[in-house]
XYZ file of C-alpha atoms in Angstrom:
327
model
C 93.445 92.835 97.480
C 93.851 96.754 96.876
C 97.094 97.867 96.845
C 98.198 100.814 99.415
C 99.078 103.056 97.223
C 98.202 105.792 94.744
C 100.731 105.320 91.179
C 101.425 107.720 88.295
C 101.943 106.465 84.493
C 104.640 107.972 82.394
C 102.569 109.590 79.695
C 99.604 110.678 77.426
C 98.847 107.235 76.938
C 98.637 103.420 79.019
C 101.591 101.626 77.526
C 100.742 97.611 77.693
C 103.809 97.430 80.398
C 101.724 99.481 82.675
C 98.371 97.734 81.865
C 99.978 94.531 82.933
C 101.640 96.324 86.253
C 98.546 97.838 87.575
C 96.366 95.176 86.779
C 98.475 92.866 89.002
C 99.677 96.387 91.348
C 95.968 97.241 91.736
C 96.369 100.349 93.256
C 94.119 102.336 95.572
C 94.082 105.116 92.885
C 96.069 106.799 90.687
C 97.675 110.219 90.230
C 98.043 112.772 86.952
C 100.766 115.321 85.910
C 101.106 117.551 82.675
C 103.152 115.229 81.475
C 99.719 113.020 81.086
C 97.398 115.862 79.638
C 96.891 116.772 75.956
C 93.357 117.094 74.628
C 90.110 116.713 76.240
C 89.921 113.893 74.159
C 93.245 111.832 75.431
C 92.964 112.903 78.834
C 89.641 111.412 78.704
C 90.815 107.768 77.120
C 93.817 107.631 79.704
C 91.724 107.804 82.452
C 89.322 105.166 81.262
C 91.992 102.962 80.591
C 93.613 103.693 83.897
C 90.461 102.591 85.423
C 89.922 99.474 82.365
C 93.398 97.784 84.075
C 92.634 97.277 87.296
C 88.551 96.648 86.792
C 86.869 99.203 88.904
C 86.140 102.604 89.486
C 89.530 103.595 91.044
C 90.084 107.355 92.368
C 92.380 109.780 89.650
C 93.807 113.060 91.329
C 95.549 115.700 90.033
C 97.250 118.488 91.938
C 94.954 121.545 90.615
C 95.105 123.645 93.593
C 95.414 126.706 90.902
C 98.169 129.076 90.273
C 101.290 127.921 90.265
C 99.867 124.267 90.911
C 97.535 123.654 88.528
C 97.989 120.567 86.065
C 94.649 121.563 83.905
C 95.154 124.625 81.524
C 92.940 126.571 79.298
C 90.941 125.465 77.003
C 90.539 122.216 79.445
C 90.351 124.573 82.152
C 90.116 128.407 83.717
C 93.993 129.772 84.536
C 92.757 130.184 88.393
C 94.491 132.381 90.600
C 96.985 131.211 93.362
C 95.547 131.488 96.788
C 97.515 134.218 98.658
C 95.342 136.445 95.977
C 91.789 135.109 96.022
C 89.150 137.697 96.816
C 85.715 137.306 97.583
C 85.651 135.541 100.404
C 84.326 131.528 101.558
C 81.563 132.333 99.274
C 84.219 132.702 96.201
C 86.345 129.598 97.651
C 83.053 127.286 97.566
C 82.531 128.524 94.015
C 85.716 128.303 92.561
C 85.772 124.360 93.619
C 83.150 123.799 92.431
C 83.703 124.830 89.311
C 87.385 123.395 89.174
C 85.123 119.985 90.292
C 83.147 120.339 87.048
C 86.377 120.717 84.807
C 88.348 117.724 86.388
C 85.203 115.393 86.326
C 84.751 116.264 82.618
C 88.039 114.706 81.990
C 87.648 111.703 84.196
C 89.709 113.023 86.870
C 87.189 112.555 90.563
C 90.251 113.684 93.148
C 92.263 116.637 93.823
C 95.093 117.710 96.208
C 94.204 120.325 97.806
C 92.758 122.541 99.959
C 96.436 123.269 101.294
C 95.966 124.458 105.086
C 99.338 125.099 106.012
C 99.226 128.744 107.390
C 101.626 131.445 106.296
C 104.702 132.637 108.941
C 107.947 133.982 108.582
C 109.736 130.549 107.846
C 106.942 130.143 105.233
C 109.505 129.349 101.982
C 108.182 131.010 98.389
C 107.278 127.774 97.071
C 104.886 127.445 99.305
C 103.951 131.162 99.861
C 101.731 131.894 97.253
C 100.173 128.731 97.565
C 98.330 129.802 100.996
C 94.976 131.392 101.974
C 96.458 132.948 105.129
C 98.661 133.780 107.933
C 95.623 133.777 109.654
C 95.018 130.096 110.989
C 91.449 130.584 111.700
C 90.429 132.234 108.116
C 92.954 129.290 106.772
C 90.561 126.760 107.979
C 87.293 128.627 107.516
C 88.409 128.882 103.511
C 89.704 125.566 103.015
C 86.729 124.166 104.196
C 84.609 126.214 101.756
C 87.177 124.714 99.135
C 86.871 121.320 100.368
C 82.764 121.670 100.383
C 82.976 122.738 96.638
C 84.962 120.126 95.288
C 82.692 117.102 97.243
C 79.367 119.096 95.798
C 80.937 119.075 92.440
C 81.822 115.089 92.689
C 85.227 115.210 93.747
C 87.514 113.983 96.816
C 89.459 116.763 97.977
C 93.156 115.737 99.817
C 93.755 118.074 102.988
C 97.850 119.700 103.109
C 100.406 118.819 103.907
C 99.399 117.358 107.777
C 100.196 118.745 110.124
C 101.204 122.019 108.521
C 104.164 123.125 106.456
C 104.100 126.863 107.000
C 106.244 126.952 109.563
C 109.172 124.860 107.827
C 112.154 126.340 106.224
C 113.063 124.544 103.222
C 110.853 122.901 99.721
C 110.607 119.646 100.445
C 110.901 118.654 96.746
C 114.833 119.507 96.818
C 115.706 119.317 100.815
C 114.110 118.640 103.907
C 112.534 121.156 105.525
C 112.653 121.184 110.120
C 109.916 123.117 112.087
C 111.863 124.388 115.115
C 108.532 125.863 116.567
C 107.641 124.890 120.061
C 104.398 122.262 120.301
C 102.757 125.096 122.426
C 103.506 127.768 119.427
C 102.156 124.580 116.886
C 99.025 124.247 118.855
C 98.526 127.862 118.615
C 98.827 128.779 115.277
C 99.586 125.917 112.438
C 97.520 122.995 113.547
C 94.389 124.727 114.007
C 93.328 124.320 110.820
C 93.853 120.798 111.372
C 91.756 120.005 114.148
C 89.309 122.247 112.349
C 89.042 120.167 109.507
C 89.712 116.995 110.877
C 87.327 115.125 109.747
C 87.370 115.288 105.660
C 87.921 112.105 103.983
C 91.815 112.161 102.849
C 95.086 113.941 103.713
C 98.207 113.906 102.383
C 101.580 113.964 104.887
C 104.016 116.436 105.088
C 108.082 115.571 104.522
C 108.405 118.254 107.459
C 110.705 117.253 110.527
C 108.609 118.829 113.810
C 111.744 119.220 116.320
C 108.832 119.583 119.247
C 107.509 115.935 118.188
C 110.055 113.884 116.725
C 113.569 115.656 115.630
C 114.779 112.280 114.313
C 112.504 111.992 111.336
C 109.723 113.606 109.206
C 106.398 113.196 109.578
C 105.740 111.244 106.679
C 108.607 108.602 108.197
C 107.379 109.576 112.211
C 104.914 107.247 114.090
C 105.337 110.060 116.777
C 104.107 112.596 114.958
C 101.466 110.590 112.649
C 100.042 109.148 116.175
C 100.009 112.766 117.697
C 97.923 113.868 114.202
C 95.612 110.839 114.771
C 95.412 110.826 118.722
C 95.430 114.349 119.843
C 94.808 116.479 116.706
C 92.379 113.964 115.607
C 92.503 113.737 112.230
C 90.443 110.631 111.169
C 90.454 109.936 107.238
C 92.466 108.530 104.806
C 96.305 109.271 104.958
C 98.609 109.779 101.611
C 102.034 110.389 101.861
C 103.428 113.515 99.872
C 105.398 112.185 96.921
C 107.682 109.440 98.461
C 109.825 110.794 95.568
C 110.512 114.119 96.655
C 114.378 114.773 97.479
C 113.546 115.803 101.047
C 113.016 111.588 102.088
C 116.396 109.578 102.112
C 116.614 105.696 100.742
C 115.988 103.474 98.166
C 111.963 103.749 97.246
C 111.509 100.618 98.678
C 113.352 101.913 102.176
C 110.812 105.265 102.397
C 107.767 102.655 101.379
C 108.108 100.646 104.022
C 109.277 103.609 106.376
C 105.978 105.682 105.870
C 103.887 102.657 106.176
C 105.430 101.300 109.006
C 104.906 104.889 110.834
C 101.157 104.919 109.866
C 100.693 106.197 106.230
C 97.338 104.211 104.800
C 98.818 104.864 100.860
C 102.299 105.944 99.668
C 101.882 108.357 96.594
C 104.358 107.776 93.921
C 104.091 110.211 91.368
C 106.784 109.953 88.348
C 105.598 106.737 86.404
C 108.628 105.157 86.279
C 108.238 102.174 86.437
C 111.022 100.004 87.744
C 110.483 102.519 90.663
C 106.881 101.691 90.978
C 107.714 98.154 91.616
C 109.763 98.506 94.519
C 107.235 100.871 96.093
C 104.230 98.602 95.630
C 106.555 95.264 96.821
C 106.898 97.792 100.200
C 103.798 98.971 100.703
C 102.403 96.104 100.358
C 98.162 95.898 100.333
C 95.464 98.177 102.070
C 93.913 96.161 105.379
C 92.316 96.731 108.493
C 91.700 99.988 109.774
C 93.703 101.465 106.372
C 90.788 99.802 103.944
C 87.924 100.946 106.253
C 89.391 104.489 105.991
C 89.364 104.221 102.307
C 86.238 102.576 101.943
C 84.650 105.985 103.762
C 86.576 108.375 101.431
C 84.887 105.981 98.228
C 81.863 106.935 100.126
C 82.091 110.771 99.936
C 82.839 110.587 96.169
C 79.292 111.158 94.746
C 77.695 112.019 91.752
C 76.873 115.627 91.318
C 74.028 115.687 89.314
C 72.959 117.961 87.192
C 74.955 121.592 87.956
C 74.133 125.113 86.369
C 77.617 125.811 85.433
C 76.951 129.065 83.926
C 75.622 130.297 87.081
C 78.097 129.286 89.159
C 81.039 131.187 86.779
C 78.250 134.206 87.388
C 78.114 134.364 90.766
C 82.162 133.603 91.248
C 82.878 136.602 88.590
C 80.798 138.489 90.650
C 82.278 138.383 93.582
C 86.074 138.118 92.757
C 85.446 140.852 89.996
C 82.662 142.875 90.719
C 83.240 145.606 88.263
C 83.825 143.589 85.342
């Protein structure tokens, strides 16, 4: 059986420790970080083998939303621009995930975190700011589904963020844990529009966000208040990742926040340092992917499809064009 979650490895290479591990682990998929790329070359060995140990075509992701998050550098990539300073419109956004489709799949990598639709607000903290198409909840959603639509035409799963919406939180949930104080009514109004607007791609990934209008007593990764509200009412229907169940803001053993997200409704728990003594634990927790969970990720394996053949060059054309049309 498939396991329910989504596992880093330590680094540019599969050590025979981790061969053994996911073979017997057999994660849903698998997740990269810099600390895995070097050449075009390596990158593109690592994620064969990744695939080699547990014997099938397993999902890779990176986080290459571009900007400040954005695992794939020149010369295997473009240096993109954050979001907050994209120009050119959905037209632009289409094109410019398309093409960052094209560089991933050239390495082996067929996933990617992102679009991020949490919407910009006065609690929005800097780590997060730049990060953002808008303050502007409608053109948030409009844009990240022209980013989502460019990555699935170029052969790639895109990962919906960080559900339901981080902008209004006050903290980085890598290092604390951020609280909402927002009213539901002010929610509804503003940050989860883009969620019920884009409710229906294939993946998301959780947010370590504590909504004091849903559930003050936990984050949403940990809530089966708020994960049932994002299902029930704001109807979000595919797969569900948890953010990084090693991120500071989340409190327990590995094991404790496994079991915790699952429990509340998470399909997969992403764990995304490679260590592996860690790993264990979180894959003994999670336990495997059944029921309505595997039928969710059976769909999202659906929407990955082959691109085809794609005129690259005029893609990068019509993208310079419009986000530089005086070059």
């Amino acid at each position: 059986m498939i396991g329910a979650t989504i596992l880093g490895c330590a680094g540019l290479c599969l050590s025979k420790g981790e061969a053994v591990f996911f073979r017997d682990a057999q994660p849903w998929g698998f997740i990269l970080f810099k600390r895995n790329v070097g050449d075009a070359a390596q990158l593109r060995t690592l994620t064969q083998a990744l695939r080699d140990a547990v014997g099938r075509d397993a999902p890779i992701f990176m986080d290459q939303e571009g900007g400040t998050v954005q695992r794939l550098r020149p010369p295997l990539a473009r240096n993109w621009a954050d979001a907050s300073v994209q120009s050119g419109g959905a037209r632009a956004v289409f094109l410019r995930h398309h093409l960052m489709a094209a560089e991933l799949r050239a390495m082996g990598v067929d996933g990617n975190c992102a679009p991020v639709i949490d919407v910009a607000g006065p609690q929005t903290h800097p780590f997060l700011q730049r990060r953002i198409w808008s303050a502007d909840p409608h053109q948030t959603a409009k844009l990240a589904r022209a980013a989502a639509a460019g990555l699935l035409a170029g052969g790639v799963l895109p990962v919906v963020k960080h559900l339901p919406g981080h902008g209004a939180a006050n903290a980085d949930s890598h290092h604390d844990l951020p609280r909402c104080t927002a009213s539901l009514a002010a929610l509804e109004a503003h940050d989860f529009i883009p969620v019920r607007a884009l409710h229906d791609l294939p993946l998301g990934m959780t947010s370590h966000v504590v909504y004091d209008a849903l559930d003050p007593g936990f984050p949403a990764t940990e809530s089966a208040v708020v994960l049932r509200y994002l299902r029930e009412t704001l109807g979000f229907s595919g797969l569900l990742m948890t953010d990084d169940i090693g991120m500071n803001a989340l409190r327990g053993t590995m094991a404790e926040r496994s079991a915790k997200a699952v429990a509340a409704g998470c399909d997969l728990v992403l764990h995304c340092s490679g260590d592996l003594d860690e790993m264990h634990a979180v894959v003994d927790a999670a336990g495997r992917l059944q029921g309505a969970a595997l039928a969710r990720g059976d769909l999202a394996l659906k929407a990955r499809r082959y691109p085809g053949n794609i005129d690259i060059a005029a893609i990068a054309a019509e993208f310079d064009a419009l986000t530089n049309p005086k070059a």
